[in-house]
XYZ file of C-alpha atoms in Angstrom:
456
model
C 89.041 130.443 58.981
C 91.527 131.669 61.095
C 95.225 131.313 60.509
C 97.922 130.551 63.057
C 101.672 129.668 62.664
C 100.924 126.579 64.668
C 97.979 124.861 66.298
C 98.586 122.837 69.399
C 96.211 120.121 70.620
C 96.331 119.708 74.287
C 97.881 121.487 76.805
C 99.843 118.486 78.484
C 103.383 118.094 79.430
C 104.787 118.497 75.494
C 101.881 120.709 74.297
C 102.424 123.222 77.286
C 106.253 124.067 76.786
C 106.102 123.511 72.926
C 103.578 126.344 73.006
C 105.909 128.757 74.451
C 109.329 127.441 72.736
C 107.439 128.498 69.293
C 105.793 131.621 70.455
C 109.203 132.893 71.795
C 110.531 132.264 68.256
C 107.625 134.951 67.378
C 105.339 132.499 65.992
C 101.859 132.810 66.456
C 100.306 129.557 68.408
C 96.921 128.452 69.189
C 96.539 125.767 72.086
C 93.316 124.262 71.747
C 92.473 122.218 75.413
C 89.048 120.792 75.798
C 89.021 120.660 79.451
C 91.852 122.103 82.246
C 95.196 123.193 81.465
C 97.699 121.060 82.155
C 96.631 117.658 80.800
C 96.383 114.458 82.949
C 100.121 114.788 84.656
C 98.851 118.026 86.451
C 95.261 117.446 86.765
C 95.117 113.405 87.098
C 98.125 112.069 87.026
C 101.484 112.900 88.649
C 100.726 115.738 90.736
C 97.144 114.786 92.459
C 98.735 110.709 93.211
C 101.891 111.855 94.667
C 99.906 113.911 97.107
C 97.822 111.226 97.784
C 101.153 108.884 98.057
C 102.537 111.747 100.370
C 99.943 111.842 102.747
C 99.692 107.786 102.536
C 103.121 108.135 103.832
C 102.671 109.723 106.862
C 99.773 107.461 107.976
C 102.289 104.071 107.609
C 105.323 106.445 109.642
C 102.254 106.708 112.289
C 101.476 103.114 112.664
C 105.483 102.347 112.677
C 106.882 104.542 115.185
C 107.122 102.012 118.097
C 109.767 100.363 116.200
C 111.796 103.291 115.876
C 111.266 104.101 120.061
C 108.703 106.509 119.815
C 105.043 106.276 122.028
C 102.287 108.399 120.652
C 98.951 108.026 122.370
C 95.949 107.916 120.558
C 95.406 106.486 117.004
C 96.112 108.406 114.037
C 93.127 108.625 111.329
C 92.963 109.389 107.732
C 90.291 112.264 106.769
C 89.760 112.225 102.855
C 88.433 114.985 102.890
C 91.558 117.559 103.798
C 94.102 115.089 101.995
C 91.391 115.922 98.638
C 91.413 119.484 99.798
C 95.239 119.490 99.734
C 96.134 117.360 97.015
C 93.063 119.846 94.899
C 94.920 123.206 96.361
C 98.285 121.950 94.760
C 96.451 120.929 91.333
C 94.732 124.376 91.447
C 98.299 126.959 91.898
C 99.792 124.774 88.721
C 96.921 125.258 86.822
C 96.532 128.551 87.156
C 100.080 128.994 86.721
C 99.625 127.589 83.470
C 96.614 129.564 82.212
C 98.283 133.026 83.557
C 101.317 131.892 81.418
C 99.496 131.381 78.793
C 97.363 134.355 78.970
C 100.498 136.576 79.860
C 102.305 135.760 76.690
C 101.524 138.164 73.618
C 101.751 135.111 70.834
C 99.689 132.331 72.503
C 95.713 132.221 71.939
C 94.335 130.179 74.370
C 91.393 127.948 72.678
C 88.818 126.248 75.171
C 86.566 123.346 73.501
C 86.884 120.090 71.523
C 88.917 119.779 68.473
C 88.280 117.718 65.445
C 90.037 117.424 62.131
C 88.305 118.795 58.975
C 91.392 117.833 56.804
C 94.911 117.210 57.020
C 95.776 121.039 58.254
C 92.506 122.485 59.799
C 90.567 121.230 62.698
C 87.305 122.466 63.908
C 86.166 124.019 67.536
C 82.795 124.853 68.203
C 82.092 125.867 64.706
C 85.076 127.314 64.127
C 88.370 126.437 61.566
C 91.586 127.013 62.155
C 94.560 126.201 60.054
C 98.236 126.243 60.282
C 100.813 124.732 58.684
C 102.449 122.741 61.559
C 99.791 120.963 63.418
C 100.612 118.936 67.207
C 98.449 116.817 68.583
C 99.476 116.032 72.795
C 95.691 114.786 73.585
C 97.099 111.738 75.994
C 94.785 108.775 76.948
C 92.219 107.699 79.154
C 91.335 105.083 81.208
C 90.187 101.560 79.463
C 86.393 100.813 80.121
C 85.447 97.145 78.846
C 81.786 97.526 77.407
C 80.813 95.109 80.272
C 81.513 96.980 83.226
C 79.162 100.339 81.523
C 76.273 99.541 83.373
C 77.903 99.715 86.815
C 79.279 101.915 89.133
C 83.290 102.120 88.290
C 85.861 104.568 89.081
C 89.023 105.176 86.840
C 91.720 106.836 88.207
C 90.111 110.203 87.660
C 87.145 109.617 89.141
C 88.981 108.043 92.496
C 90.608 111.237 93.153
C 86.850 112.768 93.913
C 86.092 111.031 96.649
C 85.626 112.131 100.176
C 85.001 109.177 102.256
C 87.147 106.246 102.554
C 86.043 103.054 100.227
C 85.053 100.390 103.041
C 86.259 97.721 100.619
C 87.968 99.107 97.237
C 88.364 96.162 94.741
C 90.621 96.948 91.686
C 90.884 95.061 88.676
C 94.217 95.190 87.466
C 97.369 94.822 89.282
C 100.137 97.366 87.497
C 101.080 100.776 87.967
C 97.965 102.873 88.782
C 96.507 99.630 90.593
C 99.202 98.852 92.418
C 99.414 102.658 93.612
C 95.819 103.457 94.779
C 95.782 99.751 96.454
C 98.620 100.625 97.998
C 97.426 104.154 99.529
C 93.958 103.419 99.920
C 95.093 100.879 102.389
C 97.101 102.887 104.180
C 94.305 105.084 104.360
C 92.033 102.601 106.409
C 89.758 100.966 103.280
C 90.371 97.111 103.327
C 91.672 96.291 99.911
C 91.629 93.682 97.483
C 93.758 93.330 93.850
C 92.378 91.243 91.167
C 95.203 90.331 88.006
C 94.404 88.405 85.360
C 97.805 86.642 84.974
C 100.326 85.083 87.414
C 102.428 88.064 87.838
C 101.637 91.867 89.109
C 102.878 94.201 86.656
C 104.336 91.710 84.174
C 106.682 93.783 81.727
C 108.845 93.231 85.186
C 111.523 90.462 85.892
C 109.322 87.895 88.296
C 111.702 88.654 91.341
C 110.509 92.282 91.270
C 107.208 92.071 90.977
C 107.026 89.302 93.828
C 108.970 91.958 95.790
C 106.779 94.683 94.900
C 103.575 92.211 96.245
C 105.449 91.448 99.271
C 105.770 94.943 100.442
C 102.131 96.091 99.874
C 101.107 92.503 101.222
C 102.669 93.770 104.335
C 100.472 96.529 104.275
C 97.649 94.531 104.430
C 96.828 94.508 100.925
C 94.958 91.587 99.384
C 95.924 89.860 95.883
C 94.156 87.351 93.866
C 96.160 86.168 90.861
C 95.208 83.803 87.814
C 91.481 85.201 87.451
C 89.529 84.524 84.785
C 85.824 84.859 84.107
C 86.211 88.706 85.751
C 82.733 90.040 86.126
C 80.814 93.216 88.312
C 77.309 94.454 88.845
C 75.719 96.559 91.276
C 75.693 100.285 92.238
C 78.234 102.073 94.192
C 78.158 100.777 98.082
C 77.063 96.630 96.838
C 78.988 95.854 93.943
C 79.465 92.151 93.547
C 82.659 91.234 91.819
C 82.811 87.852 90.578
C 86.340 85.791 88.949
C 87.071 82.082 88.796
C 90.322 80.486 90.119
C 91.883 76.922 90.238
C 88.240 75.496 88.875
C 85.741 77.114 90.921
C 83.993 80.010 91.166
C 84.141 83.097 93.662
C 82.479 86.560 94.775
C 83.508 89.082 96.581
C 81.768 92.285 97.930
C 82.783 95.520 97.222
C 81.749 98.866 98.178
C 84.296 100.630 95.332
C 85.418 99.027 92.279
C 88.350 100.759 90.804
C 89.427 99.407 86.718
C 92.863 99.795 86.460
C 92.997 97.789 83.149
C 94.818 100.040 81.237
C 94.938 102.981 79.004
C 93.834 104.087 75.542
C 94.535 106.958 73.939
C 91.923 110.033 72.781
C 92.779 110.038 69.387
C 89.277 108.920 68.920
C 87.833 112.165 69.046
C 89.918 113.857 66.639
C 87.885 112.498 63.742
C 91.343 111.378 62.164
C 89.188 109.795 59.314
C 88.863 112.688 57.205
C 93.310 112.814 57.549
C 95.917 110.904 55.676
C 97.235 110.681 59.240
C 97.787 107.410 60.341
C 96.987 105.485 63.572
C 98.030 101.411 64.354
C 95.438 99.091 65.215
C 95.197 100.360 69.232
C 94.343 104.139 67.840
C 98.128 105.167 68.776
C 99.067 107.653 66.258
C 102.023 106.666 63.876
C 104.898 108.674 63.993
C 108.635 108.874 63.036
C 111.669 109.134 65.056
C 111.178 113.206 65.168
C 107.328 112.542 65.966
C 106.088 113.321 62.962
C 103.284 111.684 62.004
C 102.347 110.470 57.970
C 100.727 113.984 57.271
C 104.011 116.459 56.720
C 104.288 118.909 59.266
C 101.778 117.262 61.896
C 102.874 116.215 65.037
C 102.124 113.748 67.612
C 103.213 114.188 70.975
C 102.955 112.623 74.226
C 100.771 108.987 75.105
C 98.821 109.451 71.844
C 101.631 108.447 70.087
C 102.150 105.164 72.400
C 106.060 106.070 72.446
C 106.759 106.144 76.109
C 102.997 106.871 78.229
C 105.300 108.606 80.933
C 105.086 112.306 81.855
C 109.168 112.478 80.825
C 108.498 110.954 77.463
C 105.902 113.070 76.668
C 108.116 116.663 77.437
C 111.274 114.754 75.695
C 108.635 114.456 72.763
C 108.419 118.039 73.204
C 111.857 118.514 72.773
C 112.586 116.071 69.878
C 109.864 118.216 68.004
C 111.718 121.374 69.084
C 115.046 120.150 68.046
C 113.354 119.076 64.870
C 112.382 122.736 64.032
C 115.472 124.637 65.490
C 118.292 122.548 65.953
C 119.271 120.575 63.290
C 117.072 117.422 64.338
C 119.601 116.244 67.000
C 117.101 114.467 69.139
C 115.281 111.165 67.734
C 112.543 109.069 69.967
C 115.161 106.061 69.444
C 118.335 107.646 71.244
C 116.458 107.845 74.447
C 116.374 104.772 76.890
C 113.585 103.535 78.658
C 113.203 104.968 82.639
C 110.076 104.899 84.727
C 108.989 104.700 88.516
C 106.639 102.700 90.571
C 105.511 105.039 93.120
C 104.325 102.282 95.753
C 106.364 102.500 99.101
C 109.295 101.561 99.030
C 109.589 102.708 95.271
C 111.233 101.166 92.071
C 113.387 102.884 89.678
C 113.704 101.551 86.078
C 116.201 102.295 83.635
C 117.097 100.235 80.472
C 116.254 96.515 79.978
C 114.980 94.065 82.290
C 117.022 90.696 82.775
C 114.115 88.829 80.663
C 114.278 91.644 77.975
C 118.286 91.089 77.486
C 118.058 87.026 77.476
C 115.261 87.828 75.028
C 117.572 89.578 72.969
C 120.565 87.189 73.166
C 122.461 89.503 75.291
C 125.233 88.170 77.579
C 124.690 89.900 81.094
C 126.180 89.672 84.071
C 124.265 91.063 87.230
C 125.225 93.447 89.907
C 122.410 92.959 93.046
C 123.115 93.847 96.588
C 119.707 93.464 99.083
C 118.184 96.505 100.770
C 118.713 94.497 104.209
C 122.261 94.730 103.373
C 122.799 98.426 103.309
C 123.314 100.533 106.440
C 121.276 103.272 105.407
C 118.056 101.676 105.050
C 118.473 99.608 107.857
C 119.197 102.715 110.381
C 115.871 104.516 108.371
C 114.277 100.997 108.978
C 113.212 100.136 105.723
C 114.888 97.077 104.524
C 112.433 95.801 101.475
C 113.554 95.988 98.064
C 116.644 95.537 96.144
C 119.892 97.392 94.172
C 120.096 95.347 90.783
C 122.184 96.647 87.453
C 122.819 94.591 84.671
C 125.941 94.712 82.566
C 126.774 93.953 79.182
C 129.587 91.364 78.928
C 130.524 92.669 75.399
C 131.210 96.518 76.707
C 131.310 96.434 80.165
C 128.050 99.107 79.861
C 125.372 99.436 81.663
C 122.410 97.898 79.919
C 119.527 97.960 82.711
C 118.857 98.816 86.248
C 116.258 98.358 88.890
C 116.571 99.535 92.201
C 113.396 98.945 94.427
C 113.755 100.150 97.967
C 113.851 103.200 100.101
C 115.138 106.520 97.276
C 114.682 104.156 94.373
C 112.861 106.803 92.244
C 115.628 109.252 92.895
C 118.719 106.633 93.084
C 117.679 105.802 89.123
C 118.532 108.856 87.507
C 122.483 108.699 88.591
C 122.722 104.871 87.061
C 120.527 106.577 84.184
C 122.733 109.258 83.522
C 125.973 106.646 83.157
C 124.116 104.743 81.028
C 123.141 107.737 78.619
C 126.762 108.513 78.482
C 128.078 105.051 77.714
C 130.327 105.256 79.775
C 131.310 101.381 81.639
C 130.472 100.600 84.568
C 133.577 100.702 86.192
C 133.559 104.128 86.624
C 130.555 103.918 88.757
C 132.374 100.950 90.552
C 135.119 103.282 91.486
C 133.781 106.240 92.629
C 133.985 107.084 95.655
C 130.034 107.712 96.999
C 129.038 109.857 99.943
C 128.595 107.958 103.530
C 126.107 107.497 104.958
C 123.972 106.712 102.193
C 121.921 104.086 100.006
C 123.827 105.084 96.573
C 126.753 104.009 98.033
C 126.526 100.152 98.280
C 126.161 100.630 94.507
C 129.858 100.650 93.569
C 130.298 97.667 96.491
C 127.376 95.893 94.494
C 129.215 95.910 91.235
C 132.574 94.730 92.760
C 130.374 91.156 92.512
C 128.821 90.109 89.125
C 127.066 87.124 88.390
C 126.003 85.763 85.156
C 122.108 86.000 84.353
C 120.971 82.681 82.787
């Protein structure tokens, strides 16, 4: 059995910089990954979507330029094939960024394979133990495959990012994050594209008013929806795949040549043979852990989505750094001091910080609402794109900032400035009176919150 100061599973977005925080502190580290570097952010996640997003992008400027006076003859086309090529060129210089670093730094021993516990402190790879006294597990999640669509041909949103021809029609079950993105892209592409959601409401940990937003814009894309399906049902190979739901009473099909499942997510902790541990896992296979990520097992770790604590490439490296600060600093980072931020990465985007207004009537909270429409700033009306919204919530008691949204054209960057207030707890006035740079869409923010209304 081999002996390190620290064995890291996974070599995702805490596992990656955790390995070299403790290695420059002279300990010796094994990262054990079981497939590429880099875990899903890199390889399936973040990096390979927003290049797809990117080049999705240019395709709607094409088809919108008339509007902003300019004539270009011809038709513009989408080839798969060089947006894969690009999108697999920019996933290719980080991973091998990440493997030189690895390989570059005396105290890190890169591990390739599968690991699996043998008890609470040694885990197994290929036949081999290793052992260490601090133990982190970042092995994320994977896509959620029902047992009843196994016998058909599915793609997750791995297995998407392979193709090289255009879906004719691309069906996807599930309308939330990952859904919502490829539908949005694909049809921008030139696939004809349909959503199927379960419930009423796309992506419903949003307020209704958002998420009805959100459909509007990728309706106007061309986009299809079907809401309230039950009965959700597909067979066939790829190229015929009959998809089958029921709505109001009666009973539909629809032909597909793609199916995407964009259910959800579940994480790998599955394969870590966590039975032979006293570490614990809740009902969904999430593992347990405290505020400093620690798990039930002293001096084990879980980092990242397998610890169902944020599922977000940000949560994951601020898991990273709670563990750090844990070790080195005097534990002054705790899961529970962060708040909640995320991004939509449709077109236009949404920025999320904090609570939603159903989250703070839900919790009693007395809020008062600051919301100023995208129409109704000059920026985005001279870059002509008007959908979306500006909406921040404010706690009567304080005067803080207890949630914002802001859906619309720089969204996912706007966020992080309302964030950073809100971090601070600082009240909202100060936003209110600072003076923001013209021209620009931050700066109907302070004008918004000059007008609040009370959210009932």
């Amino acid at each position: 059995m081999k002996n390190f100061d620290a064995l890291i599973i996974g070599s995702g977005q805490a596992g990656t910089p955790l390995a070299h925080k403790l290695a420059d502190q002279g300990w010796s580290v094994a990262i054990v990954e079981k497939s590429t570097v880099g875990g899903t952010c890199v390889n399936t996640g973040c990096t390979p979507t927003k290049a797809y997003v990117a080049s999705a992008r240019r395709m709607w400027e094409t088809e919108h330029l008339e509007e902003m006076g300019i004539s270009l003859k011809g038709k513009s086309a989408a080839d798969l094939k060089k947006i894969k090529a690009r999108k697999d060129k920019i996933v290719d210089g980080s991973v091998k960024s990440i493997g030189k670093s690895f390989r570059d730094h005396s105290n890190i021993t890169l591990i390739k394979g599968e690991a699996s516990f043998v008890s609470d402190k040694v885990i197994q790879v290929k036949g081999k133990k290793y052992t260490a006294p601090k133990i982190f597990i970042n092995t994320g999640a994977r896509a959620l495959v029902p047992q009843e669509y196994h016998g058909i041909d599915y793609l997750t949103n791995e297995s998407i990012l392979e193709l090289t021809e255009l879906p004719k029609h691309l069906v996807i079950i599930g309308g939330s994050y990952i859904g919502l993105e490829f539908g949005q892209l694909f049809k921008r592409f030139g696939s004809k594209v349909t959503i199927i959601e379960r419930s009423g409401q796309i992506i419903s940990r949003e307020d209704e008013d958002t998420s009805a937003v959100i459909q509007e814009c990728l309706e106007s894309d061309g986009v299809k929806f079907i809401k309230h399906a039950a009965n959700i049902s597909a067979k066939g190979r790829a190229g015929k795949i009959r998809v089958s739901y029921r709505t109001d009473g009666n009973d539909h099909t629809l032909s597909a040549t793609h199916l995407l499942l964009a259910i959800g997510r579940i994480p790998n902790t599955d394969r870590l043979n966590l039975s032979v541990t006293n570490i614990q896992t809740d009902k969904r296979g999430y593992i347990e852990v405290n505020d400093y990520c620690e798990t039930s097992v002293s001096g084990v770790f879980a980092l990242g989505d397998c610890n169902g604590k944020g599922a977000f490439t940000h949560t994951s490296y601020n898991d990273f750094q709670i563990a750090a600060s844990y070790l080195f600093d005097e534990k002054k980072r705790k899961i529970s001091d962060r708040i909640q931020t995320y991004g939509l990465f449709v077109d236009p985007p949404l920025g999320r910080a904090g609570m939603t207004k159903r989250e703070a009537l839900e919790k009693g909270l007395k809020v008062k609402e600051a919301r100023r429409e995208m129409t109704r700033v000059g920026r985005a009306v001279e870059k002509g794109e008007t959908k979306g919204f500006m909406s921040i919530l404010i706690h009567e008691k304080d005067d803080t900032i207890i949630g914002a949204a802001v859906l619309g054209v720089g969204g996912d960057e706007i966020i992080s400035g309302i964030l950073n207030l809100m971090v601070s707890g600082i009240p909202y006035t100060a936003l209110r009176d600072t003076v923001v740079l013209h021209p620009t869409v931050s700066e109907l923010i302070p004008t918004a919150l000059e007008n609040l209304t009370d959210v009932k």
